[in-house]
PDB file of C-alpha atoms in Angstrom:
ATOM      1  CA  UNK A   1       0.000   0.000   0.000  1.00 47.00           C
ATOM      2  CA  UNK A   2       1.068   3.346  -0.833  1.00 56.00           C
ATOM      3  CA  UNK A   3       0.947   6.165   1.719  1.00 56.00           C
ATOM      4  CA  UNK A   4      -0.467   9.337   0.297  1.00 58.00           C
ATOM      5  CA  UNK A   5       0.503  11.649   3.137  1.00 63.00           C
ATOM      6  CA  UNK A   6       4.086  12.140   1.952  1.00 58.00           C
ATOM      7  CA  UNK A   7       5.807   9.749   4.257  1.00 70.00           C
ATOM      8  CA  UNK A   8       7.833   8.031   1.615  1.00 83.00           C
ATOM      9  CA  UNK A   9      11.562   7.692   2.208  1.00 86.00           C
ATOM     10  CA  UNK A  10      12.484  10.345  -0.291  1.00 88.00           C
ATOM     11  CA  UNK A  11      10.008  12.800   1.233  1.00 87.00           C
ATOM     12  CA  UNK A  12      11.409  12.210   4.701  1.00 87.00           C
ATOM     13  CA  UNK A  13      14.969  12.594   3.468  1.00 91.00           C
ATOM     14  CA  UNK A  14      14.069  15.843   1.711  1.00 91.00           C
ATOM     15  CA  UNK A  15      12.367  17.180   4.841  1.00 91.00           C
ATOM     16  CA  UNK A  16      15.408  16.261   6.962  1.00 94.00           C
ATOM     17  CA  UNK A  17      17.714  17.957   4.471  1.00 96.00           C
ATOM     18  CA  UNK A  18      15.580  21.095   4.535  1.00 96.00           C
ATOM     19  CA  UNK A  19      15.617  21.142   8.351  1.00 96.00           C
ATOM     20  CA  UNK A  20      19.388  20.681   8.404  1.00 96.00           C
ATOM     21  CA  UNK A  21      19.825  23.467   5.851  1.00 96.00           C
ATOM     22  CA  UNK A  22      17.615  25.759   7.954  1.00 95.00           C
ATOM     23  CA  UNK A  23      19.742  25.055  11.080  1.00 95.00           C
ATOM     24  CA  UNK A  24      22.947  25.707   9.164  1.00 94.00           C
ATOM     25  CA  UNK A  25      21.505  28.922   7.749  1.00 92.00           C
ATOM     26  CA  UNK A  26      20.914  30.136  11.318  1.00 92.00           C
ATOM     27  CA  UNK A  27      24.560  29.585  12.183  1.00 91.00           C
ATOM     28  CA  UNK A  28      25.981  31.321   9.134  1.00 91.00           C
ATOM     29  CA  UNK A  29      27.511  34.719   9.892  1.00 88.00           C
ATOM     30  CA  UNK A  30      25.341  37.560   8.817  1.00 84.00           C
ATOM     31  CA  UNK A  31      26.772  40.400   6.788  1.00 83.00           C
ATOM     32  CA  UNK A  32      28.028  43.192   9.040  1.00 84.00           C
ATOM     33  CA  UNK A  33      26.374  46.544   9.048  1.00 84.00           C
ATOM     34  CA  UNK A  34      28.903  49.334   8.644  1.00 83.00           C
ATOM     35  CA  UNK A  35      28.219  52.280  10.906  1.00 83.00           C
ATOM     36  CA  UNK A  36      28.018  55.457   8.814  1.00 85.00           C
ATOM     37  CA  UNK A  37      29.266  57.553  11.767  1.00 88.00           C
ATOM     38  CA  UNK A  38      32.286  55.348  12.517  1.00 86.00           C
ATOM     39  CA  UNK A  39      34.951  57.988  11.766  1.00 86.00           C
ATOM     40  CA  UNK A  40      32.975  60.708  13.528  1.00 92.00           C
ATOM     41  CA  UNK A  41      32.588  58.518  16.607  1.00 91.00           C
ATOM     42  CA  UNK A  42      36.330  57.906  16.660  1.00 90.00           C
ATOM     43  CA  UNK A  43      36.935  61.663  16.528  1.00 93.00           C
ATOM     44  CA  UNK A  44      34.394  62.233  19.300  1.00 94.00           C
ATOM     45  CA  UNK A  45      36.003  59.532  21.465  1.00 95.00           C
ATOM     46  CA  UNK A  46      39.431  61.069  20.889  1.00 95.00           C
ATOM     47  CA  UNK A  47      38.128  64.534  21.817  1.00 96.00           C
ATOM     48  CA  UNK A  48      36.491  63.161  24.973  1.00 97.00           C
ATOM     49  CA  UNK A  49      39.711  61.380  25.883  1.00 97.00           C
ATOM     50  CA  UNK A  50      41.708  64.604  25.431  1.00 98.00           C
ATOM     51  CA  UNK A  51      39.219  66.478  27.607  1.00 98.00           C
ATOM     52  CA  UNK A  52      39.384  63.847  30.352  1.00 98.00           C
ATOM     53  CA  UNK A  53      43.181  63.844  30.252  1.00 98.00           C
ATOM     54  CA  UNK A  54      43.286  67.638  30.440  1.00 98.00           C
ATOM     55  CA  UNK A  55      40.901  67.622  33.418  1.00 97.00           C
ATOM     56  CA  UNK A  56      43.021  65.004  35.172  1.00 98.00           C
ATOM     57  CA  UNK A  57      46.168  67.029  34.506  1.00 98.00           C
ATOM     58  CA  UNK A  58      44.520  70.093  36.030  1.00 97.00           C
ATOM     59  CA  UNK A  59      43.469  68.037  39.066  1.00 97.00           C
ATOM     60  CA  UNK A  60      47.009  66.687  39.439  1.00 97.00           C
ATOM     61  CA  UNK A  61      48.455  70.191  39.191  1.00 97.00           C
ATOM     62  CA  UNK A  62      46.046  71.428  41.866  1.00 97.00           C
ATOM     63  CA  UNK A  63      46.934  68.497  44.115  1.00 97.00           C
ATOM     64  CA  UNK A  64      50.654  69.192  43.632  1.00 97.00           C
ATOM     65  CA  UNK A  65      50.073  72.865  44.451  1.00 97.00           C
ATOM     66  CA  UNK A  66      48.166  71.938  47.611  1.00 97.00           C
ATOM     67  CA  UNK A  67      51.042  69.710  48.713  1.00 97.00           C
ATOM     68  CA  UNK A  68      53.554  72.467  47.996  1.00 97.00           C
ATOM     69  CA  UNK A  69      51.431  75.010  49.875  1.00 96.00           C
ATOM     70  CA  UNK A  70      51.173  72.710  52.884  1.00 96.00           C
ATOM     71  CA  UNK A  71      54.913  72.121  52.853  1.00 96.00           C
ATOM     72  CA  UNK A  72      55.539  75.872  52.633  1.00 96.00           C
ATOM     73  CA  UNK A  73      53.118  76.482  55.512  1.00 96.00           C
ATOM     74  CA  UNK A  74      54.860  73.858  57.660  1.00 96.00           C
ATOM     75  CA  UNK A  75      58.231  75.366  56.799  1.00 96.00           C
ATOM     76  CA  UNK A  76      56.983  78.871  57.603  1.00 95.00           C
ATOM     77  CA  UNK A  77      55.565  77.669  60.938  1.00 95.00           C
ATOM     78  CA  UNK A  78      58.872  76.019  61.778  1.00 95.00           C
ATOM     79  CA  UNK A  79      60.776  79.196  60.869  1.00 95.00           C
ATOM     80  CA  UNK A  80      58.383  81.317  62.944  1.00 95.00           C
ATOM     81  CA  UNK A  81      58.734  78.965  65.910  1.00 94.00           C
ATOM     82  CA  UNK A  82      62.513  79.059  65.587  1.00 95.00           C
ATOM     83  CA  UNK A  83      62.483  82.858  65.363  1.00 94.00           C
ATOM     84  CA  UNK A  84      60.220  83.080  68.429  1.00 93.00           C
ATOM     85  CA  UNK A  85      62.502  80.739  70.356  1.00 93.00           C
ATOM     86  CA  UNK A  86      65.564  82.770  69.342  1.00 93.00           C
ATOM     87  CA  UNK A  87      63.810  86.009  70.332  1.00 92.00           C
ATOM     88  CA  UNK A  88      62.925  84.473  73.695  1.00 91.00           C
ATOM     89  CA  UNK A  89      66.539  83.428  74.246  1.00 91.00           C
ATOM     90  CA  UNK A  90      67.783  86.899  73.278  1.00 92.00           C
ATOM     91  CA  UNK A  91      65.270  88.519  75.614  1.00 89.00           C
ATOM     92  CA  UNK A  92      66.349  86.265  78.467  1.00 89.00           C
ATOM     93  CA  UNK A  93      70.007  87.016  77.740  1.00 90.00           C
ATOM     94  CA  UNK A  94      69.363  90.781  77.665  1.00 89.00           C
ATOM     95  CA  UNK A  95      67.477  90.507  80.926  1.00 88.00           C
ATOM     96  CA  UNK A  96      70.325  88.555  82.552  1.00 87.00           C
ATOM     97  CA  UNK A  97      72.854  91.117  81.298  1.00 87.00           C
ATOM     98  CA  UNK A  98      70.745  93.948  82.603  1.00 87.00           C
ATOM     99  CA  UNK A  99      70.479  92.274  86.021  1.00 83.00           C
ATOM    100  CA  UNK A 100      74.191  91.560  86.110  1.00 86.00           C
ATOM    101  CA  UNK A 101      74.907  95.217  85.192  1.00 85.00           C
ATOM    102  CA  UNK A 102      72.641  96.384  87.981  1.00 87.00           C
ATOM    103  CA  UNK A 103      74.249  93.940  90.425  1.00 87.00           C
ATOM    104  CA  UNK A 104      77.725  95.093  89.373  1.00 85.00           C
ATOM    105  CA  UNK A 105      76.682  98.715  89.819  1.00 87.00           C
ATOM    106  CA  UNK A 106      75.210  97.889  93.231  1.00 88.00           C
ATOM    107  CA  UNK A 107      78.498  96.210  94.218  1.00 86.00           C
ATOM    108  CA  UNK A 108      80.512  99.210  93.006  1.00 89.00           C
ATOM    109  CA  UNK A 109      78.242 101.582  94.853  1.00 89.00           C
ATOM    110  CA  UNK A 110      78.527  99.455  97.996  1.00 88.00           C
ATOM    111  CA  UNK A 111      82.346  99.485  97.740  1.00 86.00           C
ATOM    112  CA  UNK A 112      82.334 103.218  97.154  1.00 87.00           C
ATOM    113  CA  UNK A 113      79.996 103.774 100.093  1.00 87.00           C
ATOM    114  CA  UNK A 114      82.181 101.530 102.288  1.00 85.00           C
ATOM    115  CA  UNK A 115      85.270 103.467 101.268  1.00 85.00           C
ATOM    116  CA  UNK A 116      83.508 106.762 101.912  1.00 84.00           C
ATOM    117  CA  UNK A 117      82.326 105.516 105.289  1.00 83.00           C
ATOM    118  CA  UNK A 118      85.886 104.793 106.471  1.00 75.00           C
TER     119      UNK A 118
END
């Protein structure tokens, strides 16, 4: 008996071949679409990159300046402290000299008064 529904061997083989061809067609690489703005996008990316680099350079320069300012402030504070210490030492020395001058004068006056009293 002959089957009229298309289940003969050749029909089944043809259907299997069509299914296999459809699966292989899915896996084939599709043609790439070329972006019309490709060159412009590259230029825009390069411009953005330059802008970011410039901003980072400015930030680095500001950070370096802050570090230099802090170092200068520390150095100035140290110099001011040293100057204050030196001024304090000079003041103490002047005071000691003044006291020793007054003591020497008092001794001289005492000797003179003792000589006069004799």
